[in-house]
Amino acid sequence: MPFNLKGRHFLSMKDNTAEEIDFLLQLSIKLKQDKYAGLRGKNLAGKNIALIFEKPSTRTRCAFVVACVDEGAHPEYLGKDDIQLGKKETVKDTARVLGRMFDGIQFRGFKHETVEGLAQYAGVPVWNGLTDLYHPTQVLADFMTVLEVKGRLKGIQFAYVGDGRNNMANSLMIGAAKMGMDFRIVAPQSLFPSPELVKECREFAHERSAKITITDDIGAGVKNADIVYTDVWASMGEEEQIPERIKLLKPFQINRSLIDQTENSECTFLHCLPAFHNCETKLAKQFPDICEVSEEIFESRHSQVFNQAENRVHTIKAVMVATLGK
Ligand code: CP
Ligand code: NVA
């Protein structure tokens, strides 16, 4: 059954039904097939898209740009030093100006209230490309990858291991609850998600017979997992906390021993990227124990991280086409 998302924002997925999420995933799969078949759409022809970035990005920025160009739209990158937002101009005024000029707005930044403010005042669809609290477009790519690898979402045993209160943990918990998964957050107690969000997700979960478990017991948390997922131990803006996070999260590193504890030889490893998995980057040289995943697992047959990264473009395209397309 088709769902009409025209004119809607995409901010946290809390206000999306399971059917709408499924619709976006099916559209992503179709758009991927079309691209592989050499069929280019013109679903966003003549549209102008603003891409606001307060934080850096490789995947999200490139996915929005490529998706726009594939569908005939013009993307305009607005970096943190390029516009007045937050320095000389309020969110409300920026939203009203950009909304007069652009047909859709992507925001990546710090406060979730900023993307909510843009959505409230812009008068055009606003898409959240990551805030401190949520990263919903990433979850669509993650779930598309799960569908490709496992063929279903409902009942999938999904273990998120690491910083249990960051934007990825929050958004995966929302999405998993909506899609009927057996979802676990495996983290030290000091990094458990907020009880308010867990309560809200358990309400979503109830409607879809999903299960939400929050535990610091690694063995129990990953047992029988179909998917093991992790993210960096310190998110953008939390760099000062790296030494403390390494101490807390070292036992939660995804390595051979943890994968063996799933007791599922077919378990899939996912990561939103960027990932620390060896000592080749600047920060990893400074903090040699920073790796949330071992090189062995990152490069193993379990890992689907580059398919997942590619799926950012197909899922972001689906969000723009569904909310803005002709
Ligand atoms: N996964 C993700 O959002 O990557 P970027 O920070 O590179 O956009
Ligand atoms: N939690 C990470 C996700 C990056 C895609 C961060 O916010 O830095």
PDB file of N, CA, C and O in Angstrom, residues 10 87 91 122 140 169 209 237 243 264-265 269-270 289:
ATOM      1  N   PHE A  10      11.538  14.809   8.273  1.00  0.00           N
ATOM      2  CA  PHE A  10      12.103  13.534   8.725  1.00  0.00           C
ATOM      3  C   PHE A  10      13.131  13.884   9.806  1.00  0.00           C
ATOM      4  O   PHE A  10      14.285  14.187   9.516  1.00  0.00           O
ATOM      5  N   LYS A  87      25.015  32.747  14.768  1.00  0.00           N
ATOM      6  CA  LYS A  87      25.949  33.834  15.100  1.00  0.00           C
ATOM      7  C   LYS A  87      25.215  35.171  15.026  1.00  0.00           C
ATOM      8  O   LYS A  87      25.059  35.863  16.015  1.00  0.00           O
ATOM      9  N   VAL A  91      17.547  30.777  14.509  1.00  0.00           N
ATOM     10  CA  VAL A  91      17.064  29.612  13.760  1.00  0.00           C
ATOM     11  C   VAL A  91      15.770  29.983  13.038  1.00  0.00           C
ATOM     12  O   VAL A  91      15.572  29.655  11.856  1.00  0.00           O
ATOM     13  N   ALA A 122      10.310  26.738   8.495  1.00  0.00           N
ATOM     14  CA  ALA A 122      10.780  26.850   7.096  1.00  0.00           C
ATOM     15  C   ALA A 122       9.637  26.759   6.086  1.00  0.00           C
ATOM     16  O   ALA A 122       9.727  27.335   4.997  1.00  0.00           O
ATOM     17  N   LEU A 140      17.770   4.279   8.398  1.00  0.00           N
ATOM     18  CA  LEU A 140      17.160   3.734   7.168  1.00  0.00           C
ATOM     19  C   LEU A 140      18.187   2.926   6.377  1.00  0.00           C
ATOM     20  O   LEU A 140      17.883   1.828   5.897  1.00  0.00           O
ATOM     21  N   ALA A 169      22.536   5.012  19.057  1.00  0.00           N
ATOM     22  CA  ALA A 169      21.802   4.115  19.960  1.00  0.00           C
ATOM     23  C   ALA A 169      20.346   4.563  20.067  1.00  0.00           C
ATOM     24  O   ALA A 169      19.416   3.748  19.975  1.00  0.00           O
ATOM     25  N   SER A 209       5.077  -5.852  18.946  1.00  0.00           N
ATOM     26  CA  SER A 209       5.674  -7.034  19.590  1.00  0.00           C
ATOM     27  C   SER A 209       7.202  -7.028  19.505  1.00  0.00           C
ATOM     28  O   SER A 209       7.823  -8.080  19.314  1.00  0.00           O
ATOM     29  N   GLY A 237      32.023  16.326  18.982  1.00  0.00           N
ATOM     30  CA  GLY A 237      31.746  17.270  20.060  1.00  0.00           C
ATOM     31  C   GLY A 237      32.107  16.723  21.434  1.00  0.00           C
ATOM     32  O   GLY A 237      32.067  17.449  22.427  1.00  0.00           O
ATOM     33  N   PRO A 243      39.617   9.804  26.646  1.00  0.00           N
ATOM     34  CA  PRO A 243      40.329   8.913  27.593  1.00  0.00           C
ATOM     35  C   PRO A 243      39.382   8.190  28.543  1.00  0.00           C
ATOM     36  O   PRO A 243      39.526   6.976  28.775  1.00  0.00           O
ATOM     37  N   ASN A 264      26.512 -17.283  16.889  1.00  0.00           N
ATOM     38  CA  ASN A 264      25.878 -17.275  15.563  1.00  0.00           C
ATOM     39  C   ASN A 264      26.970 -17.018  14.531  1.00  0.00           C
ATOM     40  O   ASN A 264      27.414 -15.878  14.358  1.00  0.00           O
ATOM     41  N   SER A 265      27.373 -18.070  13.842  1.00  0.00           N
ATOM     42  CA  SER A 265      28.495 -17.932  12.893  1.00  0.00           C
ATOM     43  C   SER A 265      28.102 -17.041  11.706  1.00  0.00           C
ATOM     44  O   SER A 265      28.963 -16.574  10.965  1.00  0.00           O
ATOM     45  N   PHE A 269      28.152  -7.800  11.073  1.00  0.00           N
ATOM     46  CA  PHE A 269      28.657  -6.628  11.784  1.00  0.00           C
ATOM     47  C   PHE A 269      28.316  -5.366  10.990  1.00  0.00           C
ATOM     48  O   PHE A 269      28.582  -5.275   9.787  1.00  0.00           O
ATOM     49  N   LEU A 270      27.719  -4.383  11.677  1.00  0.00           N
ATOM     50  CA  LEU A 270      27.403  -3.089  11.060  1.00  0.00           C
ATOM     51  C   LEU A 270      28.009  -1.945  11.878  1.00  0.00           C
ATOM     52  O   LEU A 270      28.181  -2.053  13.096  1.00  0.00           O
ATOM     53  N   ASP A 289      44.262   2.933  22.003  1.00  0.00           N
ATOM     54  CA  ASP A 289      43.205   1.999  22.439  1.00  0.00           C
ATOM     55  C   ASP A 289      41.806   2.470  22.049  1.00  0.00           C
ATOM     56  O   ASP A 289      40.803   2.010  22.600  1.00  0.00           O
TER      57      ASP A 289
END
